[in-house]
Coordinates of C-alpha atoms in Angstrom, one line a residue:
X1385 CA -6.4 -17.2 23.1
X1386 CA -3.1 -16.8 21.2
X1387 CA -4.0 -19.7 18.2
X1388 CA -6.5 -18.2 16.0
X1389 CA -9.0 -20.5 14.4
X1390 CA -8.4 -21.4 10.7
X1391 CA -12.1 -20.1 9.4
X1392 CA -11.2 -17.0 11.5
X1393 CA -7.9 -16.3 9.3
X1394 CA -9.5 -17.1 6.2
X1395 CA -12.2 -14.7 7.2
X1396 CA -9.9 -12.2 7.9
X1397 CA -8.5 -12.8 4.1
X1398 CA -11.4 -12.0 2.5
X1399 CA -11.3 -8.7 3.3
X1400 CA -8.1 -8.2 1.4
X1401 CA -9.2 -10.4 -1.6
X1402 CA -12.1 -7.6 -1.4
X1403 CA -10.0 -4.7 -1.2
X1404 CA -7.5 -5.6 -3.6
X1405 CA -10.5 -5.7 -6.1
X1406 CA -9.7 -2.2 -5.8
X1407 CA -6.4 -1.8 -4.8
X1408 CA -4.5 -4.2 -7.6
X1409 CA -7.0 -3.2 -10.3
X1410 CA -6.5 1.0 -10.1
X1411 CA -2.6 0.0 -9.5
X1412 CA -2.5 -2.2 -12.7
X1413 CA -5.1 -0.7 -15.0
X1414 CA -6.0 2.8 -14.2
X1415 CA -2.8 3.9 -15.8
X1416 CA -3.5 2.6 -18.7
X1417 CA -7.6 3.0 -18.7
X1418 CA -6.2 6.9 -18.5
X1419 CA -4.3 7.6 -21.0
X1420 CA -5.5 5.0 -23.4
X1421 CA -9.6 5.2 -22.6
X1422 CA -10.4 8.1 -21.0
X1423 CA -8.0 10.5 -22.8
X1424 CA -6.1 11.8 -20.2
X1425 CA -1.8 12.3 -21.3
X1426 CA 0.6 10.9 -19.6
X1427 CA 1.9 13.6 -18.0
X1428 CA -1.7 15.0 -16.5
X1429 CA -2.4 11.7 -14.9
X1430 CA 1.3 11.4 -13.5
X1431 CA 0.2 14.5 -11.5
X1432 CA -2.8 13.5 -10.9
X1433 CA -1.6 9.8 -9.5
X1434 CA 1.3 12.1 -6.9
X1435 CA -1.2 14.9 -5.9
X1436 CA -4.1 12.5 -4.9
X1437 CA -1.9 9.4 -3.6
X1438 CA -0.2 12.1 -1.4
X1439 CA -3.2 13.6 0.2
X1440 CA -3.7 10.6 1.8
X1441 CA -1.1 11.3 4.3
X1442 CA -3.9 13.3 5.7
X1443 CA -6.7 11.7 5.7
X1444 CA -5.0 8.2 6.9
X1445 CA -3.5 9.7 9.7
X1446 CA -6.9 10.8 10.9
X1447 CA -8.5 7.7 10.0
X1448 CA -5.8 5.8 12.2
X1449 CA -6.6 8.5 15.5
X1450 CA -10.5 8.0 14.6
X1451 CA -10.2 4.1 14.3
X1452 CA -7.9 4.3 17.8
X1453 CA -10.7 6.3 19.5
X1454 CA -13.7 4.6 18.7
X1455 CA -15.2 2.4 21.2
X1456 CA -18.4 -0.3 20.2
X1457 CA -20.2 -3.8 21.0
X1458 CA -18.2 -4.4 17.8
X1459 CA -14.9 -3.3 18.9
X1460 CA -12.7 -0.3 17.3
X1461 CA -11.6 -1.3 13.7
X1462 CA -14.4 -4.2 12.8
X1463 CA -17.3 -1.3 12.3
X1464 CA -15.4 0.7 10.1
X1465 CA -14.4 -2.4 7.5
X1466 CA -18.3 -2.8 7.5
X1467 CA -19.5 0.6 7.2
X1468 CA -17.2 2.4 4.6
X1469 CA -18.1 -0.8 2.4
X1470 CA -20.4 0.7 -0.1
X1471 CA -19.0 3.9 -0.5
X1472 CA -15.7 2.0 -1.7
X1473 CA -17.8 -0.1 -4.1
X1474 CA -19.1 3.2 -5.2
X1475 CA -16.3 5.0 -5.9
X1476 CA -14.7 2.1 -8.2
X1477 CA -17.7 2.1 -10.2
X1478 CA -17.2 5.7 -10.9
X1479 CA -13.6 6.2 -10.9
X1480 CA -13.3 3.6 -14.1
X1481 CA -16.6 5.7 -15.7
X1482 CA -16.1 7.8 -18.8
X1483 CA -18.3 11.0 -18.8
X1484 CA -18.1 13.1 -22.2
X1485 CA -16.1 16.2 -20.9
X1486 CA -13.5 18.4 -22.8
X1487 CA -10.2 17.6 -21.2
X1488 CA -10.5 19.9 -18.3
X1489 CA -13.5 18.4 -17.4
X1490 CA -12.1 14.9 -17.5
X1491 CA -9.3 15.9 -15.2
X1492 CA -11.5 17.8 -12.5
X1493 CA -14.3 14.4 -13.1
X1494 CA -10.8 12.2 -12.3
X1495 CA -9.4 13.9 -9.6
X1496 CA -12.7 13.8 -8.1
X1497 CA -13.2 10.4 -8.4
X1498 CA -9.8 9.2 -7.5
X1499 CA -10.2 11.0 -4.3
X1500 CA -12.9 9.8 -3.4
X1501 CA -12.0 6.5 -4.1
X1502 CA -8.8 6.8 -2.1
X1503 CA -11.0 8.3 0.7
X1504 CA -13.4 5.6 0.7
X1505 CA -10.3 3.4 0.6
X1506 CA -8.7 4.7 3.6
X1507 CA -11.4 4.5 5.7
X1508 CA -12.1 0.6 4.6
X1509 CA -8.2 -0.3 4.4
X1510 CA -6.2 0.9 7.9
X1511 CA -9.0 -0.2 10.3
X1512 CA -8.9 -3.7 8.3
X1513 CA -4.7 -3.3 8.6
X1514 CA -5.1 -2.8 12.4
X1515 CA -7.5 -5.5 13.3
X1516 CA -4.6 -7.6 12.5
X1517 CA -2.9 -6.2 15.7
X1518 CA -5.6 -6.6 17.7
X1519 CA -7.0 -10.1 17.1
X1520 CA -4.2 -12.1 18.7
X1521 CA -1.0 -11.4 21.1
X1522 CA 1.6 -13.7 19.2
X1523 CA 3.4 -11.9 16.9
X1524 CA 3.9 -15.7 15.6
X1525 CA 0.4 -16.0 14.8
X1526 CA 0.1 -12.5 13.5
X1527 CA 2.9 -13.9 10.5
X1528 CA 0.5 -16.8 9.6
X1529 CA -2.2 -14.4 9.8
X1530 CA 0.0 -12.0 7.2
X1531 CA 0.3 -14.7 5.4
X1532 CA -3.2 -15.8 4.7
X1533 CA -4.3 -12.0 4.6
X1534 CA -2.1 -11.7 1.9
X1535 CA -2.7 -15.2 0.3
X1536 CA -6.3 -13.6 0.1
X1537 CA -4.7 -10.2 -1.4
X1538 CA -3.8 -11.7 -4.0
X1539 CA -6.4 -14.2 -5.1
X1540 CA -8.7 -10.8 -5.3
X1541 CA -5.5 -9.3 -7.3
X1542 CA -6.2 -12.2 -9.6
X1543 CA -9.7 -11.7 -10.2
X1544 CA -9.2 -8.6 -11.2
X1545 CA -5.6 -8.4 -13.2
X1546 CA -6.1 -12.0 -14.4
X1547 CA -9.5 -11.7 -16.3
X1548 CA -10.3 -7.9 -16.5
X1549 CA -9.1 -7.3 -20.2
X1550 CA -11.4 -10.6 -20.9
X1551 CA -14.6 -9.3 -19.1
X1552 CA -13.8 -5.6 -20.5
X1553 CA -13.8 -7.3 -23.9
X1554 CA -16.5 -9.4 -23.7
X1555 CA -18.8 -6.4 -21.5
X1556 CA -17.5 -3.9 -23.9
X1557 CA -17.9 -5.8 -27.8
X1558 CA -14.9 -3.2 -28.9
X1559 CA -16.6 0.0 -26.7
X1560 CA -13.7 -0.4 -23.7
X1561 CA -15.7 2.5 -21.7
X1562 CA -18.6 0.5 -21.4
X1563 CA -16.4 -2.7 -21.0
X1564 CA -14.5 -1.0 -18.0
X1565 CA -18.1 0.1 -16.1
X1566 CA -19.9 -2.5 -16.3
X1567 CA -16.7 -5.0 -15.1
X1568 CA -16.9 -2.5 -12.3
X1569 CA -20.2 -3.0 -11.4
X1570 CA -19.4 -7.0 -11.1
X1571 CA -16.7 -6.6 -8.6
X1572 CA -18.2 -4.2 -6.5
X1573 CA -20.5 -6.3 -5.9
X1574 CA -18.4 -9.2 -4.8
X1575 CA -16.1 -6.5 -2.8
X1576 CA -19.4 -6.3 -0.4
X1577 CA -20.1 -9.7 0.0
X1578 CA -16.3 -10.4 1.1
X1579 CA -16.0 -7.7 3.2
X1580 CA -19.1 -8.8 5.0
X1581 CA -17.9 -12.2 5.5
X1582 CA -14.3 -10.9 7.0
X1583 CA -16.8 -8.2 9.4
X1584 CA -18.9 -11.7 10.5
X1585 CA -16.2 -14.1 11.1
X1586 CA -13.1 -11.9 12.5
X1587 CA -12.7 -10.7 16.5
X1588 CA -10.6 -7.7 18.6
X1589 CA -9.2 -9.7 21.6
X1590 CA -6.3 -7.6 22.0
X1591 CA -7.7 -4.5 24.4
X1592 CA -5.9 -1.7 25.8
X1593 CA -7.5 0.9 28.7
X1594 CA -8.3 4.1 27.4
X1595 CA -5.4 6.8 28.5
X1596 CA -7.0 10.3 28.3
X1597 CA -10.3 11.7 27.9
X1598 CA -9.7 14.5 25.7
X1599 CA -12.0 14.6 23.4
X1600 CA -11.3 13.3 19.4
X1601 CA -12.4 17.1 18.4
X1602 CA -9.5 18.7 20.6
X1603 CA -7.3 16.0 19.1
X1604 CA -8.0 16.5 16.0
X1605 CA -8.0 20.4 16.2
X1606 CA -4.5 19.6 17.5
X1607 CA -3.5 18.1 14.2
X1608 CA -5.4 21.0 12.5
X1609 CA -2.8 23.2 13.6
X1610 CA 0.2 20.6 12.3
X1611 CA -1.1 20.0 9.0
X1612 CA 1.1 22.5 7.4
X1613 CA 4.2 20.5 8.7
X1614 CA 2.1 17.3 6.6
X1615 CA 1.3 19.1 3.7
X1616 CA 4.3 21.0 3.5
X1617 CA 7.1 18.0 2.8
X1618 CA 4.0 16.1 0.7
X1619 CA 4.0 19.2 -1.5
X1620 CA 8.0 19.7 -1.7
X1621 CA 8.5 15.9 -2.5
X1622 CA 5.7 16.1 -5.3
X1623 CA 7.3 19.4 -6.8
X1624 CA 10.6 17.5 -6.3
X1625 CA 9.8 14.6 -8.1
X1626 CA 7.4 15.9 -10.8
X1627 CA 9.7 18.8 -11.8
X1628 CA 13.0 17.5 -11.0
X1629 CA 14.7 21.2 -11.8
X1630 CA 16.7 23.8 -9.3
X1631 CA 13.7 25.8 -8.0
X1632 CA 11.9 22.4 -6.9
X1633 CA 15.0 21.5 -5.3
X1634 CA 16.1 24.3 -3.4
X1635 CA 12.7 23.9 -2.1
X1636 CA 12.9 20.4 -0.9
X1637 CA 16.3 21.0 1.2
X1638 CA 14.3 24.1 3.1
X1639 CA 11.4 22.4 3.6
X1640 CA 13.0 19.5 4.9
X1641 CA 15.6 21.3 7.1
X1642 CA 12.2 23.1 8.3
X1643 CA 11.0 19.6 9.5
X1644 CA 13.9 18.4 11.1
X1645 CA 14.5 21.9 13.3
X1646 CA 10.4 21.2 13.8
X1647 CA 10.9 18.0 14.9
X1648 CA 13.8 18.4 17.1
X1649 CA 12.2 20.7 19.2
X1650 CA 8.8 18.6 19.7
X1651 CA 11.3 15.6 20.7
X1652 CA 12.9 17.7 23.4
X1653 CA 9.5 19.2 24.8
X1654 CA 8.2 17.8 27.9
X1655 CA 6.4 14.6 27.9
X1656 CA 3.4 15.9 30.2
X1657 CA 2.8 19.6 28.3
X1658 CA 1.9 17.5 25.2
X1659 CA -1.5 16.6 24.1
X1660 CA -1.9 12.4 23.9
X1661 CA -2.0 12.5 20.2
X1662 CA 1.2 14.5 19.9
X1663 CA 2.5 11.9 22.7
X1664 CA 1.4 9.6 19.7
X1665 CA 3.6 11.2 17.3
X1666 CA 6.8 10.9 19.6
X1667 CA 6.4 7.4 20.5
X1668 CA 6.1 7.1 16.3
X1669 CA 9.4 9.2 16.2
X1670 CA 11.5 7.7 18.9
X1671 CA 10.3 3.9 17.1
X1672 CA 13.2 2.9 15.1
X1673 CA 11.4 -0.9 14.0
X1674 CA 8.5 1.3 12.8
X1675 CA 10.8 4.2 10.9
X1676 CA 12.8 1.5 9.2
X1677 CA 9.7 -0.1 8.5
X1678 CA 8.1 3.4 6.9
X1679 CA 11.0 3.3 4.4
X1680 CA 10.9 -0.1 3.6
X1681 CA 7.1 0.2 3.2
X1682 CA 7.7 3.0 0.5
X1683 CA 10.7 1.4 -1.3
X1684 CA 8.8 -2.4 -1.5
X1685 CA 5.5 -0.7 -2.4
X1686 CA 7.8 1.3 -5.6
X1687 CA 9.1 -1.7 -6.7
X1688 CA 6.0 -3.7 -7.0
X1689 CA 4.1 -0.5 -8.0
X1690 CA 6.4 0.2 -10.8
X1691 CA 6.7 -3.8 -12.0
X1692 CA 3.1 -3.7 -11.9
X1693 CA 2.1 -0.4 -13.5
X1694 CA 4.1 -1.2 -16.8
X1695 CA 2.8 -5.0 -17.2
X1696 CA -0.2 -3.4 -19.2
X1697 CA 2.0 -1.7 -21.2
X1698 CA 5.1 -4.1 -21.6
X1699 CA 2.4 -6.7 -23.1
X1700 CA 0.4 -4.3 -25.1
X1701 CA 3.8 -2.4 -27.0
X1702 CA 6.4 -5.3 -26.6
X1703 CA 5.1 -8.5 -26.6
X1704 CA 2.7 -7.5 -28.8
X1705 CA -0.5 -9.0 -27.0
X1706 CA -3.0 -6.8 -24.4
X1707 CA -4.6 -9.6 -23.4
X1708 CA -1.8 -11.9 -22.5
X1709 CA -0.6 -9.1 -20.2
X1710 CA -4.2 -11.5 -18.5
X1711 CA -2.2 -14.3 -18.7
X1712 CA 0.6 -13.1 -17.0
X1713 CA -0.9 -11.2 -14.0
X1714 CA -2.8 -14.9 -13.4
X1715 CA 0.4 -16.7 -14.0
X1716 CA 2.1 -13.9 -10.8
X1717 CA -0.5 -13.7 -8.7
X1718 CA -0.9 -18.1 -8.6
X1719 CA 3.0 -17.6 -7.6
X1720 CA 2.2 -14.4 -5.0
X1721 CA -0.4 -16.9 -3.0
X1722 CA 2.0 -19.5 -3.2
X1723 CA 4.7 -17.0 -1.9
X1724 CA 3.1 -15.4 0.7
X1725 CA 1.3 -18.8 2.2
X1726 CA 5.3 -19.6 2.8
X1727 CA 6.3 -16.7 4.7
X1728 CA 5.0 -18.2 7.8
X1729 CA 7.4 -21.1 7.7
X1730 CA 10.2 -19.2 6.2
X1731 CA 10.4 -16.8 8.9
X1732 CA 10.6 -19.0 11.7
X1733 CA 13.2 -20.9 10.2
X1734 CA 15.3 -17.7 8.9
X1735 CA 14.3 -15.0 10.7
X1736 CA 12.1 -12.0 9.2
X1737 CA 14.0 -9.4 9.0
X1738 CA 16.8 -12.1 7.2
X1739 CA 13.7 -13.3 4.8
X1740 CA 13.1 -9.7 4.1
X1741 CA 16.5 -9.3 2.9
X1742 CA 17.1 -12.1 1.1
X1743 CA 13.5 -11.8 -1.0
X1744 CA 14.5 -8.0 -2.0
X1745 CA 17.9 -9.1 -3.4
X1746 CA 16.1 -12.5 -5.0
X1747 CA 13.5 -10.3 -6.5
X1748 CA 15.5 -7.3 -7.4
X1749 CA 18.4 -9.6 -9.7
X1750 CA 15.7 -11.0 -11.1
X1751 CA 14.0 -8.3 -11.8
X1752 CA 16.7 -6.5 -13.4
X1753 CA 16.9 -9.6 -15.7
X1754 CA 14.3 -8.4 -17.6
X1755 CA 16.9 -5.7 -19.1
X1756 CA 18.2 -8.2 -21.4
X1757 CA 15.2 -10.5 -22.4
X1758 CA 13.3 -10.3 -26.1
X1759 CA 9.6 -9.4 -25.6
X1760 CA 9.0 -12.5 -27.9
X1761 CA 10.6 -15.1 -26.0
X1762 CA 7.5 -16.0 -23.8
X1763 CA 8.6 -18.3 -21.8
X1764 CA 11.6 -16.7 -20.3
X1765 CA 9.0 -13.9 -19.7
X1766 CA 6.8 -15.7 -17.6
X1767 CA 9.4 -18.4 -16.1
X1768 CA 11.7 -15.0 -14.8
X1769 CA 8.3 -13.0 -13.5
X1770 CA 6.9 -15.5 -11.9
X1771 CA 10.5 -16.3 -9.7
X1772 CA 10.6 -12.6 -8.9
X1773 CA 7.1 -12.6 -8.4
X1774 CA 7.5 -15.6 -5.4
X1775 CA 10.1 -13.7 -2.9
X1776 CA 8.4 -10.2 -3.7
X1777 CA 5.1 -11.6 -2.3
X1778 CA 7.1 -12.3 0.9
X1779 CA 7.3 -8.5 0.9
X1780 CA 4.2 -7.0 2.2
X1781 CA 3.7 -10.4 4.1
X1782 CA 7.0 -9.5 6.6
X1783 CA 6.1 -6.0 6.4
X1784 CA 2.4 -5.9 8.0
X1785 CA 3.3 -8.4 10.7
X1786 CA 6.5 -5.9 11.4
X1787 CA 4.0 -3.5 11.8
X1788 CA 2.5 -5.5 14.5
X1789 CA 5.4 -6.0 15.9
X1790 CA 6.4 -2.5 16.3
X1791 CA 3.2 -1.4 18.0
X1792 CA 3.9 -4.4 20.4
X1793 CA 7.3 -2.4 20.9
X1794 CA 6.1 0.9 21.5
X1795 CA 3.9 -0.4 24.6
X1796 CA 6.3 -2.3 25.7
X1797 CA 8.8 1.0 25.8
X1798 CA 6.6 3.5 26.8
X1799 CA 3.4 1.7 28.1
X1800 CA 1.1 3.1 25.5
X1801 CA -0.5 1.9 22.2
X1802 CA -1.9 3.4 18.8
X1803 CA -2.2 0.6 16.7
X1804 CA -4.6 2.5 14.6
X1805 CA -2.1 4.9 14.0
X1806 CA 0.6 2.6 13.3
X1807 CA -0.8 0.6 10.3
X1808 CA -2.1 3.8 9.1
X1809 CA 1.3 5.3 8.4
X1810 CA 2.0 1.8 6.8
X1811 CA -0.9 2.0 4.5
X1812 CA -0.1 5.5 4.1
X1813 CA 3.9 5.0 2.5
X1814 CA 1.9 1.6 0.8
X1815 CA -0.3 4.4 -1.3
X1816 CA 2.3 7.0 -1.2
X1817 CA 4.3 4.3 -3.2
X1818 CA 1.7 3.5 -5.3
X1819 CA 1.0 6.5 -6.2
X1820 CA 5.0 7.2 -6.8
X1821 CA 5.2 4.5 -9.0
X1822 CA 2.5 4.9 -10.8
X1823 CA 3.8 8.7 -11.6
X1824 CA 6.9 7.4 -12.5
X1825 CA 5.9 5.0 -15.0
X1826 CA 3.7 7.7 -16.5
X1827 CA 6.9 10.1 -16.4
X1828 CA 9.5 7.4 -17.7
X1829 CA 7.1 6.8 -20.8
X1830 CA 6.4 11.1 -21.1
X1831 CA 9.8 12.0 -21.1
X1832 CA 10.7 9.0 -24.1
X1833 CA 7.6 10.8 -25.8
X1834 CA 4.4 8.4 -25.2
X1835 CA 1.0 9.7 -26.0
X1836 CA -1.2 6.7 -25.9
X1837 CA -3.6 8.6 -28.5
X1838 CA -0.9 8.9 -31.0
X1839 CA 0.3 5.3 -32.3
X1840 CA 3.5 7.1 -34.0
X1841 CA 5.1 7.9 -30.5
X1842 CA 5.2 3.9 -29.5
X1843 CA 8.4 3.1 -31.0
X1844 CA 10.1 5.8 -29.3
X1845 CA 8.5 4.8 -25.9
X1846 CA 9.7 1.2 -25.9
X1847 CA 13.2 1.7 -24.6
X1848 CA 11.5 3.4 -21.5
X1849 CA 9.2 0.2 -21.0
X1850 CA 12.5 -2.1 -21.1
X1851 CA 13.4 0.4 -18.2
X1852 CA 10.7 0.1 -16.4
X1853 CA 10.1 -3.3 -16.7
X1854 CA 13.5 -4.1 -15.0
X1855 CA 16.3 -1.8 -13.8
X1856 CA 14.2 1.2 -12.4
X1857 CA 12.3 -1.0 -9.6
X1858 CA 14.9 -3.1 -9.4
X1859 CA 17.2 -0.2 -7.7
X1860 CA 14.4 0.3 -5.1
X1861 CA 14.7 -3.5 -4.1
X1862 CA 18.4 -3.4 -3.6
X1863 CA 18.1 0.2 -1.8
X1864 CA 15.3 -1.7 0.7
X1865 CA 18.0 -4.4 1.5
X1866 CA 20.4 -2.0 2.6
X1867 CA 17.8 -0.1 4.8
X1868 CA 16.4 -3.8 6.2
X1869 CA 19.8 -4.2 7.4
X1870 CA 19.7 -2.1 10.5
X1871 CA 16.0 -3.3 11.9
X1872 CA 16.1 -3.8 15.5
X1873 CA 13.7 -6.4 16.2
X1874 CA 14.8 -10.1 16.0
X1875 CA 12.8 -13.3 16.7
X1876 CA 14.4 -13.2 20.3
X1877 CA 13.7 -9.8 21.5
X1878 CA 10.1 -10.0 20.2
X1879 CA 9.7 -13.4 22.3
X1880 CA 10.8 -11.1 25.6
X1881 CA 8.3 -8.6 24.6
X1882 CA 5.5 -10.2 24.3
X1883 CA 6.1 -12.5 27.4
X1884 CA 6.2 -9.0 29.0
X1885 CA 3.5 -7.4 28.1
X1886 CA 1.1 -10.6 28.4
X1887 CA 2.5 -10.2 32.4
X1888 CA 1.7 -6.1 32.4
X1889 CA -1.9 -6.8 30.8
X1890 CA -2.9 -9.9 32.8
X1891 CA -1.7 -7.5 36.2

């Protein structure tokens, strides 16, 4: 059955309205609930955002071989969303407490927690990703299924940007810690319920044989011995970007000339010497859709990290009101649902890869727009975040059915699949992004001297939050346009493949 039932996609959007309890509220607060709560500088959580946002290149590539190999009544992705449930509600609880620790023990308690949130995370979120691959054949009805997924995204971003200042005030009465818990405590308990409701209502159709019966141990002792080529470039880029001085440079190039000689060589081996999950990482590496789509992935996810990750700030320093910042997020995220239930219908008019385009340039000028507005002028706040709010919805919309649609291309070129581990290297630059953005932000407002415990270093700050606020993601935006230019797949080719490979599975 290619036409998926209407309860079954709004089933399927729960899941994100759940996760995005998590995902939009560390994005849009825990910056802030950092350096302004907990204690933390600016410059210690940067590091912390980079070090623990990068690590999950790891652990989702792992998750997306694990999710790819598992096999139950259930089917391969659905168990997971169910099962790594309570340890995510878990981990936000205890990633927004506040312990009393001297400053070395708040670091070590938030790098612990943080992790283990992004762990928990990762196990919940590529699984969920995937199913979407897997629960129809039309890469049509996988766009309106991005679209309600991410309808549902942001409905849960609502909750949780919209009214968390309001339910940490009113939780707290002026003692933000205990505000910040017990609002935790609320929404991880709706984050079960939801995710129960997408596990109950959603099904895998979409089933491909098994190829090889090596073991997932052997596989994953194979990427044992390649995790130095993973951690490696995730350590030079963080040095890179953190440091930003000569030695961190010179390090980058090597590192990176390393890679390429590395991967050169594994592209030349012979197909049949290599183990199926380094088979998996060529297909990945001869898939141009889906390397196009890993950069675009990382520059969309900086430009929405970054416009969200100063919002808290912008409204608390500039407009001169923290809980209108409330306001706001409600007043986007109305527009983002709106946005993204339109992507359906805009791509088969336009074209996706010409709707990609066209949002990034919409969003980016107006964006950059920002530059030149007064903080006080409320209206022309709202009215210009909420237009650039509309097309960047469309964003991760387009780029989660893309996904799709590259998997369906690497079967159809080399008659093999790992959807798993597709959408997990497009959750992976998503966090990787995140994380990016949210150490920039943090680095943008360190270097024009911010300490959020010492009210004489606002003033300074505040040119760096106009920055923020406008040209810095905007760049990203018009950089991802240029990139989007060159993706392969158009509406046409992708109606070829999939007539294809419905004929090579029904045979």
């Amino acid at each position: 059955m290619n036409q998926l039932p209407l309860y079954e996609k709004i089933g399927y959007a729960t899941g994100d309205a759940a996760a995005n309890l998590v995902w939009r509220g560390a994005l849009a607060y825990l910056a802030v609930f950092y350096t302004d709560t907990f204690g933390i500088t600016a410059s210690a959580a940067a590091l912390l955002f980079l070090v623990v946002r990068l690590s999950d290149g790891i652990t989702d590539i792992v998750m997306g071989m694990i999710a790819d190999r598992t096999h139950t009544r259930w089917g391969k992705f659905r168990p997971w969303i169910l099962f790594s449930t309570p340890f995510l509600a878990l981990m936000m609880v205890l990633c927004f407490t506040t312990p009393d620790l001297n400053d070395n023990g708040k670091l070590i308690y938030a790098y612990a927690t943080y992790i283990g949130l992004t762990l928990a995370y990762t196990m919940n979120n590529v699984p969920y990703s995937a199913l979407m691959g897997v629960m129809t054949t039309s890469h049509s009805q996988r766009t309106s299924l991005s679209g309600f997924r991410f309808a549902g995204a942001f409905a849960g971003g609502l909750l949780v940007m919209g009214f968390l200042p309001d339910l940490v005030a009113y939780f707290g009465q002026g003692d933000d810690a205990r505000g910040y818990q017990t609002t935790m405590y609320v929404f991880a308990g709706l984050l079960i319920a939801l995710m129960i409701i997408t596990f109950v209502s959603t099904t895998e159709r979409v089933s491909v044989k098994r190829e090889s019966n090596q073991p997932l141990s052997s596989e994953l002792s194979d990427l044992a011995k390649s995790l130095p080529f993973i951690i490696l470039p995730l350590l030079a880029i963080t040095l890179f970007f953190y440091y930003r001085d000569l030695s961190s440079g010179i390090f980058f190039l090597i590192v990176m000339a390393l890679m390429a000689f590395i991967i050169k060589k594994l592209l030349n081996s012979d197909i049949s010497q290599l183990s199926t999950s380094q088979r998996d990482i060529v297909d990945l590496l001869t898939n141009k859709p889906w390397l196009v789509l890993l950069g675009i992935g990382f520059l969309t996810m900086m430009f929405n990290g970054i416009k969200y990750g100063v919002i808290a700030y912008y409204f608390k320093y500039i407009v001169g009101s923290e809980l209108l910042a409330g306001q706001y997020f409600i007043a986007l995220l109305v527009v983002s649902i709106l946005g993204a239930l339109a992507t359906s219908s805009l791509a088969k008019r336009f074209g996706k890869q010409q709707l990609f385009i066209f949002s990034l340039i919409a969003s980016g000028l107006f964006t950059a727009s920002f530059y030149w507005i007064s903080g006080d002028n409320l209206i022309i706040v709202f009215t210009l975040g909420c237009i650039a709010e509309f097309f960047a919805a469309m964003m991760p919309t387009l780029f989660f059915t893309m996904l799709g649609d590259s998997a369906d291309y690497s079967e159809w070129k080399n008659n093999r699949r790992a959807t798993g581990l597709i959408y997990s290297a497009g959750t992976f630059v998503q966090k990787a992004g995140g994380g990016f953005a949210g150490a920039l932000v943090l680095i943008v407002l360190a270097n024009f001297g911010y300490d959020g415990m010492d009210k004489s270093t606002i003033e300074g700050s505040i040119p760096g939050m106009h920055l923020l606020m406008s040209f810095i993601p905007a760049f990203f935006a018009f950089v991802g346009a240029i990139l989007m230019i060159i993706y392969p797949l158009n509406g046409r080719f992708m109606n070829k493949i999939s007539d294809e490979l419905k004929c090579r599975r029904a045979s």
